[in-house]
Coordinates of C-alpha atoms in Angstrom, one line a residue:
X30 CA -29.8 -2.4 -17.2
X31 CA -26.2 -4.0 -16.1
X32 CA -24.2 -2.2 -13.4
X33 CA -20.8 -1.5 -13.6
X34 CA -20.2 -3.5 -10.7
X35 CA -20.7 -7.0 -12.3
X36 CA -18.6 -9.5 -11.6
X37 CA -17.8 -8.4 -8.1
X38 CA -18.0 -11.0 -5.5
X39 CA -19.7 -9.6 -2.4
X40 CA -23.4 -8.0 -2.5
X41 CA -26.0 -8.0 -5.3
X42 CA -25.9 -6.3 -8.5
X43 CA -26.7 -2.4 -8.7
X44 CA -29.3 -0.8 -10.6
X45 CA -28.1 2.1 -12.7
X46 CA -29.9 5.1 -11.3
X47 CA -31.6 7.1 -14.4
X48 CA -32.5 10.8 -14.1
X49 CA -35.5 12.5 -15.6
X50 CA -34.0 13.1 -18.8
X51 CA -32.9 9.4 -19.4
X52 CA -29.1 10.2 -18.3
X53 CA -27.4 7.8 -15.8
X54 CA -26.9 9.3 -12.3
X55 CA -24.5 8.4 -10.1
X56 CA -25.0 6.9 -6.6
X57 CA -22.8 9.5 -4.5
X58 CA -22.5 13.5 -5.0
X59 CA -18.9 14.2 -4.7
X60 CA -19.5 15.4 -1.0
X61 CA -20.9 12.4 -0.2
X62 CA -18.2 10.2 -1.7
X63 CA -15.6 12.2 0.0
X64 CA -17.7 11.9 3.3
X65 CA -17.5 7.7 3.3
X66 CA -14.0 7.9 1.8
X67 CA -12.6 9.9 4.8
X68 CA -14.6 8.2 7.6
X69 CA -15.0 4.4 6.3
X70 CA -12.3 2.1 8.4
X71 CA -12.9 -0.9 6.1
X72 CA -12.2 -1.5 2.5
X73 CA -15.1 -1.2 0.0
X74 CA -16.0 -1.4 -3.6
X75 CA -17.7 1.9 -5.3
X76 CA -20.0 0.9 -8.2
X77 CA -21.6 3.1 -10.9
X78 CA -19.1 6.2 -10.4
X79 CA -16.9 6.2 -13.4
X80 CA -19.0 5.4 -16.2
X81 CA -18.5 8.6 -17.9
X82 CA -14.8 8.8 -17.6
X83 CA -12.7 9.0 -20.5
X84 CA -9.9 6.9 -18.8
X85 CA -12.9 4.0 -18.8
X86 CA -11.3 3.0 -22.3
X87 CA -7.7 2.8 -21.5
X88 CA -7.0 -0.3 -22.5
X89 CA -3.5 -1.5 -23.0
X90 CA -4.2 -1.6 -26.7
X91 CA -5.4 2.3 -26.5
X92 CA -2.4 3.1 -24.3
X93 CA -0.2 1.5 -27.1
X94 CA -1.5 3.8 -29.2
X95 CA -1.4 7.0 -26.9
X96 CA 2.5 6.0 -26.1
X97 CA 3.6 4.6 -29.4
X98 CA 7.4 4.1 -29.3
X99 CA 7.6 5.3 -25.6
X100 CA 9.9 2.9 -23.5
X101 CA 8.4 1.9 -20.3
X102 CA 10.0 -0.5 -17.6
X103 CA 8.8 -3.7 -16.9
X104 CA 9.5 -5.9 -14.1
X105 CA 9.8 -9.6 -14.8
X106 CA 8.7 -12.3 -12.0
X107 CA 8.8 -16.1 -12.1
X108 CA 5.0 -17.4 -12.2
X109 CA 5.9 -20.3 -10.2
X110 CA 5.0 -19.7 -6.4
X111 CA 7.6 -19.8 -3.7
X112 CA 7.1 -19.5 -0.1
X113 CA 9.3 -16.3 -0.2
X114 CA 8.0 -13.1 -1.7
X115 CA 9.6 -12.0 -5.1
X116 CA 10.5 -8.6 -3.9
X117 CA 11.4 -5.8 -6.9
X118 CA 15.1 -6.2 -6.0
X119 CA 15.1 -10.2 -6.7
X120 CA 13.3 -9.4 -10.3
X121 CA 14.7 -8.6 -13.5
X122 CA 13.9 -5.7 -15.7
X123 CA 13.0 -5.1 -19.3
X124 CA 12.6 -1.8 -21.2
X125 CA 10.2 -2.1 -23.8
X126 CA 7.3 -0.2 -25.7
X127 CA 3.3 -1.5 -24.7
X128 CA 3.5 -2.8 -28.5
X129 CA 6.4 -5.1 -27.8
X130 CA 4.5 -6.1 -24.3
X131 CA 1.1 -7.3 -26.1
X132 CA 3.0 -9.2 -28.6
X133 CA 5.1 -11.2 -26.2
X134 CA 1.9 -11.4 -23.9
X135 CA 0.1 -12.8 -26.9
X136 CA 3.0 -15.3 -27.1
X137 CA 3.7 -14.5 -30.7
X138 CA 7.0 -13.8 -30.5
X139 CA 9.7 -15.8 -28.8
X140 CA 13.1 -15.6 -30.3
X141 CA 13.2 -11.6 -30.8
X142 CA 12.8 -8.5 -29.1
X143 CA 13.3 -7.2 -25.5
X144 CA 11.2 -9.9 -23.9
X145 CA 13.1 -12.9 -25.9
X146 CA 15.0 -14.3 -22.7
X147 CA 11.4 -14.7 -20.8
X148 CA 9.4 -17.5 -21.5
X149 CA 5.9 -16.3 -21.6
X150 CA 4.8 -19.4 -19.8
X151 CA 6.9 -18.9 -17.0
X152 CA 7.2 -15.3 -16.5
X153 CA 4.9 -12.4 -16.1
X154 CA 5.6 -8.6 -17.1
X155 CA 4.5 -5.7 -14.8
X156 CA 4.7 -1.8 -15.8
X157 CA 3.8 -0.8 -12.2
X158 CA 4.2 2.4 -10.4
X159 CA 4.2 4.3 -13.4
X160 CA 3.5 8.5 -12.4
X161 CA 1.3 10.1 -15.0
X162 CA 3.4 13.1 -14.7
X163 CA 6.6 11.1 -16.2
X164 CA 4.7 8.6 -18.4
X165 CA 2.7 11.4 -20.0
X166 CA 4.8 14.7 -19.9
X167 CA 4.3 15.4 -23.6
X168 CA 0.9 15.0 -23.8
X169 CA -0.9 16.5 -20.4
X170 CA -4.0 16.8 -21.8
X171 CA -4.9 13.2 -20.9
X172 CA -4.7 14.2 -17.0
X173 CA -8.4 15.3 -17.3
X174 CA -9.7 11.9 -18.4
X175 CA -9.0 10.5 -14.3
X176 CA -11.9 12.6 -12.7
X177 CA -11.1 12.1 -8.9
X178 CA -12.9 15.3 -8.4
X179 CA -16.2 12.8 -8.8
X180 CA -15.1 11.5 -5.2
X181 CA -14.8 14.8 -3.5
X182 CA -11.5 15.9 -4.4
X183 CA -11.8 19.2 -6.8
X184 CA -9.0 19.4 -9.1
X185 CA -7.5 15.9 -8.3
X186 CA -7.1 14.0 -11.9
X187 CA -4.2 12.1 -13.8
X188 CA -1.7 14.5 -12.5
X189 CA -1.8 13.1 -9.2
X190 CA -2.3 9.7 -10.4
X191 CA -0.1 6.4 -11.2
X192 CA -0.7 3.8 -14.1
X193 CA -0.3 0.0 -13.4
X194 CA -0.2 -2.6 -16.6
X195 CA 0.2 -6.3 -15.8
X196 CA 0.2 -9.7 -17.3
X197 CA -1.1 -12.8 -15.9
X198 CA 0.2 -13.5 -12.6
X199 CA 1.7 -10.0 -12.2
X200 CA 1.7 -9.1 -8.4
X201 CA 2.8 -6.5 -5.3
X202 CA 4.3 -8.0 -2.4
X203 CA 2.1 -7.9 0.6
X204 CA 2.9 -4.1 2.2
X205 CA 1.3 -1.2 3.5
X206 CA 1.4 2.2 2.5
X207 CA 2.9 4.7 5.3
X208 CA 0.8 7.6 4.0
X209 CA -3.0 8.4 3.1
X210 CA -5.7 5.9 2.0
X211 CA -6.1 4.5 -1.7
X212 CA -8.7 4.9 -4.3
X213 CA -7.9 2.5 -7.6
X214 CA -10.0 2.6 -10.4
X215 CA -9.8 -0.8 -12.4
X216 CA -9.8 -0.1 -16.2
X217 CA -9.2 -3.5 -17.7
X218 CA -9.1 -7.3 -16.9
X219 CA -9.3 -8.0 -12.9
X220 CA -7.4 -8.3 -10.0
X221 CA -7.6 -9.9 -6.9
X222 CA -7.2 -8.2 -3.5
X223 CA -5.9 -9.6 -0.4
X224 CA -6.5 -7.4 2.4
X225 CA -5.4 -7.6 6.1
X226 CA -6.3 -4.8 8.8
X227 CA -3.9 -2.4 10.6
X228 CA -4.2 -4.1 13.6
X229 CA -2.7 -7.4 12.2
X230 CA 0.5 -5.8 11.7
X231 CA 2.4 -7.8 14.1
X232 CA 1.0 -11.1 12.4
X233 CA 2.3 -10.0 8.9
X234 CA 6.0 -9.7 10.1
X235 CA 6.9 -6.2 8.9
X236 CA 10.5 -5.6 7.5
X237 CA 12.0 -2.4 5.9
X238 CA 14.5 -4.4 4.0
X239 CA 14.1 -4.1 1.0
X240 CA 13.8 -0.5 1.6
X241 CA 11.1 1.8 -0.1
X242 CA 10.0 5.3 1.1
X243 CA 6.1 5.0 2.2
X244 CA 6.2 1.0 1.6
X245 CA 6.4 -1.4 4.7
X246 CA 6.8 -4.9 3.1
X247 CA 5.5 -8.1 5.0
X248 CA 8.0 -10.9 4.9
X249 CA 5.6 -13.6 4.1
X250 CA 4.0 -14.5 0.5
X251 CA 0.3 -14.4 1.6
X252 CA -0.6 -16.6 -1.1
X253 CA 1.4 -19.3 0.0
X254 CA 3.0 -18.8 3.4
X255 CA 5.6 -20.4 5.5
X256 CA 3.4 -21.1 8.5
X257 CA 6.6 -23.1 10.3
X258 CA 8.5 -19.8 9.8
X259 CA 5.8 -17.3 10.7
X260 CA 3.4 -19.2 12.7
X261 CA 1.6 -16.0 14.1
X262 CA 0.1 -15.3 10.4
X263 CA -2.4 -17.8 11.4
X264 CA -4.3 -14.9 13.3
X265 CA -4.3 -12.7 10.4
X266 CA -7.8 -11.9 9.1
X267 CA -7.6 -11.6 5.4
X268 CA -10.0 -9.8 3.3
X269 CA -10.6 -10.8 -0.2
X270 CA -12.4 -9.0 -3.4
X271 CA -11.9 -9.3 -7.3
X272 CA -11.9 -6.0 -8.8
X273 CA -13.8 -5.9 -12.1
X274 CA -13.3 -3.0 -15.0
X275 CA -15.5 -0.2 -14.0
X276 CA -15.0 -0.7 -10.5
X277 CA -13.2 1.4 -7.6
X278 CA -11.7 -0.1 -4.7
X279 CA -11.2 2.3 -1.3
X280 CA -8.1 1.3 0.7
X281 CA -8.0 2.8 3.8
X282 CA -4.6 3.9 5.6
X283 CA -2.3 1.1 6.9
X284 CA -4.2 -1.7 5.5
X285 CA -2.0 -4.0 4.2
X286 CA -2.6 -5.5 0.6
X287 CA -1.2 -8.1 -1.8
X288 CA -2.4 -7.6 -5.4
X289 CA -2.4 -10.1 -8.2
X290 CA -3.4 -10.0 -12.0
X291 CA -6.0 -12.5 -12.7
X292 CA -6.4 -12.0 -16.5
X293 CA -4.3 -11.9 -19.4
X294 CA -3.8 -8.2 -19.3
X295 CA -4.8 -5.9 -16.5
X296 CA -5.1 -2.1 -16.4
X297 CA -5.4 0.3 -13.5
X298 CA -5.0 3.7 -12.0
X299 CA -4.7 4.6 -8.7
X300 CA -4.2 7.8 -6.3
X301 CA -3.1 8.2 -2.8
X302 CA -5.3 10.7 -0.9
X303 CA -3.5 13.0 1.7
X304 CA -4.6 12.5 5.4
X305 CA -4.0 14.5 8.5
X306 CA -2.1 11.9 10.1
X307 CA 0.3 11.8 7.5
X308 CA 2.2 14.7 9.0
X309 CA 3.2 12.5 11.9
X310 CA 3.6 9.5 9.3
X311 CA 6.5 11.5 7.4
X312 CA 8.2 12.0 10.4
X313 CA 8.2 8.2 11.2
X314 CA 9.2 7.4 7.7
X315 CA 12.3 10.1 8.0
X316 CA 13.3 8.2 11.4
X317 CA 13.0 5.1 9.4
X318 CA 14.9 5.8 6.5
X319 CA 18.0 7.4 8.5
X320 CA 18.3 4.0 10.4
X321 CA 18.1 1.8 7.4
X322 CA 20.4 4.0 5.2
X323 CA 22.9 4.4 7.9
X324 CA 23.2 0.7 9.1
X325 CA 23.1 -0.4 5.7
X326 CA 25.6 1.4 3.9
X327 CA 27.7 0.9 6.8
X328 CA 28.0 -3.0 6.4
X329 CA 30.7 -2.2 3.2
X330 CA 31.0 -4.5 0.2
X331 CA 31.4 -7.6 2.3
X332 CA 28.0 -7.8 2.4
X333 CA 26.3 -8.1 -1.1
X334 CA 22.9 -7.9 -1.6
X335 CA 20.0 -5.4 -2.9
X336 CA 18.5 -3.6 -0.1
X337 CA 17.2 -0.6 -2.1
X338 CA 14.1 -1.0 -4.2
X339 CA 14.9 -0.2 -7.8
X340 CA 12.2 2.7 -7.4
X341 CA 14.2 4.5 -4.5
X342 CA 16.6 6.6 -6.7
X343 CA 17.0 9.5 -4.1
X344 CA 20.1 10.3 -2.4
X345 CA 20.9 7.9 1.0
X346 CA 23.7 9.9 2.5
X347 CA 23.6 10.7 6.3
X348 CA 23.7 14.3 5.5
X349 CA 20.9 14.1 3.1
X350 CA 18.9 12.1 5.4
X351 CA 19.4 14.5 8.7
X352 CA 17.6 17.2 6.4
X353 CA 14.8 15.2 5.4
X354 CA 14.0 14.6 9.1
X355 CA 14.6 18.0 10.1
X356 CA 12.2 18.8 7.1
X357 CA 9.6 16.3 8.5
X358 CA 10.1 17.5 11.8
X359 CA 9.6 21.3 11.2
X360 CA 6.3 20.2 8.8
X361 CA 4.7 18.5 11.2
X362 CA 5.1 21.8 13.9
X363 CA 4.2 24.1 11.0
X364 CA 0.9 22.0 10.5
X365 CA 0.1 21.8 14.1
X366 CA 0.5 25.8 14.5
X367 CA -2.0 26.0 11.4
X368 CA -4.7 23.4 12.8
X369 CA -4.4 25.2 16.1
X370 CA -5.1 28.5 14.5
X371 CA -8.0 27.0 12.5
X372 CA -9.6 25.2 15.7
X373 CA -9.2 28.6 17.8
X374 CA -11.4 30.4 14.6
X375 CA -13.8 27.3 14.8
X376 CA -14.4 27.7 18.4
X377 CA -14.8 31.3 18.1
X378 CA -17.1 31.2 15.3
X379 CA -19.2 28.3 16.8
X380 CA -19.2 30.7 20.2
X381 CA -20.8 33.7 18.3
X382 CA -23.5 31.6 16.9
X383 CA -24.4 29.8 20.0
X384 CA -24.8 33.2 21.8
X385 CA -26.6 34.6 18.4
X386 CA -29.0 31.6 18.8
X387 CA -29.8 32.2 22.6
X388 CA -30.8 35.6 21.8
X389 CA -33.3 35.0 19.1
X390 CA -34.5 31.5 20.4
X391 CA -35.8 29.9 23.4
X392 CA -34.0 26.4 24.2
X393 CA -36.6 23.9 24.0
X394 CA -35.0 20.6 26.1
X395 CA -35.4 17.7 24.0
X396 CA -37.4 15.0 25.3
X397 CA -35.9 11.5 25.9
X398 CA -38.0 10.3 23.4
X399 CA -36.6 12.7 20.5
X400 CA -33.1 11.7 22.0
X401 CA -33.9 8.1 21.6
X402 CA -35.3 8.4 18.0
X403 CA -31.9 10.7 16.9
X404 CA -29.3 7.8 18.2
X405 CA -31.8 5.4 16.8
X406 CA -31.7 7.0 13.0
X407 CA -28.2 7.7 13.8
X408 CA -27.6 3.9 14.0
X409 CA -29.9 3.2 10.8
X410 CA -28.0 6.1 8.6
X411 CA -24.4 3.7 9.9
X412 CA -26.2 0.6 9.0
X413 CA -27.4 1.9 5.4
X414 CA -23.9 3.0 4.7
X415 CA -23.4 0.2 2.3
X416 CA -25.7 -0.7 -0.6
X417 CA -25.2 -2.3 -4.2
X418 CA -23.1 0.8 -5.1
X419 CA -20.8 0.5 -2.1
X420 CA -20.0 -2.9 -1.4
X421 CA -18.0 -3.8 1.7
X422 CA -15.2 -6.0 1.4
X423 CA -15.5 -8.5 4.1
X424 CA -13.4 -10.6 5.8
X425 CA -13.4 -14.5 4.1
X426 CA -15.5 -16.7 5.8
X427 CA -13.4 -19.8 6.0
X428 CA -10.1 -18.7 5.6
X429 CA -7.8 -16.6 7.9
X430 CA -4.2 -15.6 7.2
X431 CA -2.7 -19.1 6.9
X432 CA -5.3 -21.5 5.6
X433 CA -3.1 -21.2 2.4
X434 CA -0.5 -23.9 3.0
X435 CA 3.1 -23.3 1.7
X436 CA 5.5 -25.0 4.0
X437 CA 8.8 -26.2 2.1
X438 CA 11.1 -28.8 3.5
X439 CA 13.9 -26.3 3.4
X440 CA 12.0 -23.7 5.4
X441 CA 11.4 -26.5 8.0
X442 CA 15.1 -27.5 7.8
X443 CA 16.1 -23.9 8.6
X444 CA 13.6 -23.5 11.5
X445 CA 15.0 -26.6 13.1
X446 CA 18.2 -25.4 12.6
X447 CA 17.4 -22.0 14.5
X448 CA 15.6 -24.1 17.3
X449 CA 18.5 -26.2 17.8
X450 CA 20.8 -23.1 17.8
X451 CA 18.3 -21.7 20.7
X452 CA 18.3 -24.9 22.9
X453 CA 22.3 -24.8 23.2
X454 CA 23.6 -25.3 26.6
X455 CA 25.0 -22.0 28.5
X456 CA 28.7 -23.3 28.1
X457 CA 27.6 -23.3 24.0
X458 CA 26.6 -19.8 24.7
X459 CA 29.4 -18.8 26.2
X460 CA 31.8 -20.1 23.7
X461 CA 29.9 -18.0 21.0
X462 CA 30.8 -14.8 23.3
X463 CA 34.4 -15.7 23.4
X464 CA 33.9 -16.2 19.6
X465 CA 32.8 -12.5 19.3
X466 CA 35.9 -11.3 20.3
X467 CA 37.7 -12.6 17.5
X468 CA 35.4 -11.5 15.4
X469 CA 36.2 -8.0 16.6
X470 CA 39.8 -8.7 15.9
X471 CA 38.9 -9.6 12.6
X472 CA 37.1 -6.4 12.0
X473 CA 40.0 -4.3 13.7
X474 CA 42.8 -6.1 11.5
X475 CA 40.8 -5.5 8.4
X476 CA 40.0 -8.7 7.7
X477 CA 36.7 -9.2 6.2
X478 CA 34.5 -11.3 8.8
X479 CA 32.6 -14.4 7.7
X480 CA 28.8 -13.9 7.5
X481 CA 28.4 -17.5 9.2
X482 CA 30.1 -16.3 12.4
X483 CA 27.2 -13.4 12.9
X484 CA 24.2 -14.7 14.7
X485 CA 22.2 -11.2 14.5
X486 CA 22.5 -9.6 11.2
X487 CA 22.1 -6.0 10.2
X488 CA 18.6 -6.9 8.8
X489 CA 17.6 -8.5 12.4
X490 CA 18.4 -5.5 14.2
X491 CA 16.7 -3.0 11.7
X492 CA 13.3 -5.4 11.5
X493 CA 13.6 -4.4 15.4
X494 CA 14.3 -0.6 15.1
X495 CA 12.5 0.6 12.4
X496 CA 9.1 -1.9 13.6
X497 CA 6.1 0.4 12.9
X498 CA 5.2 0.6 16.4
X499 CA 8.7 1.3 17.5
X500 CA 8.9 4.4 14.9
X501 CA 5.9 5.6 16.4
X502 CA 7.1 5.9 19.5
X503 CA 10.2 7.3 18.6
X504 CA 8.8 10.0 16.5
X505 CA 6.3 11.0 19.6
X506 CA 9.2 11.2 21.9
X507 CA 11.6 13.2 19.2
X508 CA 8.3 15.7 19.1
X509 CA 7.9 16.0 22.6
X510 CA 11.4 16.9 23.2
X511 CA 11.8 19.5 20.6
X512 CA 8.4 21.0 21.7
X513 CA 9.5 21.5 25.3

């Protein structure tokens, strides 16, 4: 019998387990699935875990019936691949129904409707990041059709999920999520995932512009990288997998990912699973948010350009962000206090069990042979974690991060200009320094400063100040000071 994992790139095809009465049996119990999710440090694909989910039948056509007439916002992007990522701030947006999207996607209408200005052969459309709670606000019964409890999270369903519907070529720029790990259920069509481990972060050139809470973007278009501008990307280790319908991808914490639709219509559902580390990460995120908003809003109208992602609709005032930071710090200390109490209770219970065990049994020392058998069996258990039902996403054998060449002449020209500036003699630097005083005079007089006179931009400074490594250190220092 064919498995749900058909079409997966890595590993063999799994046989579906069948019980005594002929019913299909899932390869992992909820407890075992959760153990895998909470301990696994690399991406992996679960197979044969969702064959009985009602959401398995949520094709775009089915959803167009469920959401008949409901307006959804689609992000529109160009199919042509540039070396610059297509961030959401540079995309256009269309409000349309799923029926109108499907009509446009079939190229049946090019002269009318909300997509009339977008040639289907040149653009893709993506209804991404749609929270179930908002999308199905008057149809909450559909929440139960997504059964994350099968992965060991009781009560978790569509209410804690988001929906993604896209056309061929639709994609998300390469980024990492600040919080949690990710479970992604592929419903319709296939999606190609490009993943990079957390230790490759310096090679991905992280940036917080555009700013989106909990998302750290890469400056690189990983499918067409500008290697002259970003030479360190050559060192990044790319992991790739094409996710097919019926499969669930596990993305561990802080793994970078770029996701693209490789079929005419794709539908996927995901849920972010909270982790212990998120409490500190929220403090780090609050620090980044405060710095980004403070510096970018201070630039004023003379510095045009969108820096806040369209999905980021919360207030960005300094007062609000101060409250946000204080709330994150307080929540962190509350969590630590509760965790300490639980730890002490666990220790006391363990000591009591040990004392009782000593009273009831005579301790028998384990022989060296027995210990070696225990160690060996532990290693065998770790090695047997993967199977046809849990396929690891391994590094691309012949690809490193920068295999996909994409250097343009314009990028080379910019780099050459930067190198020329960096090699200016000392006298030129002095002239530049002297020129700074005239910039100060311009600001004092209220006259706008020409952008060309500024060699270090606000974004350049922010790339350093809110680098993930820096915000982590700042958060730790802040917590240390407040805990004294």
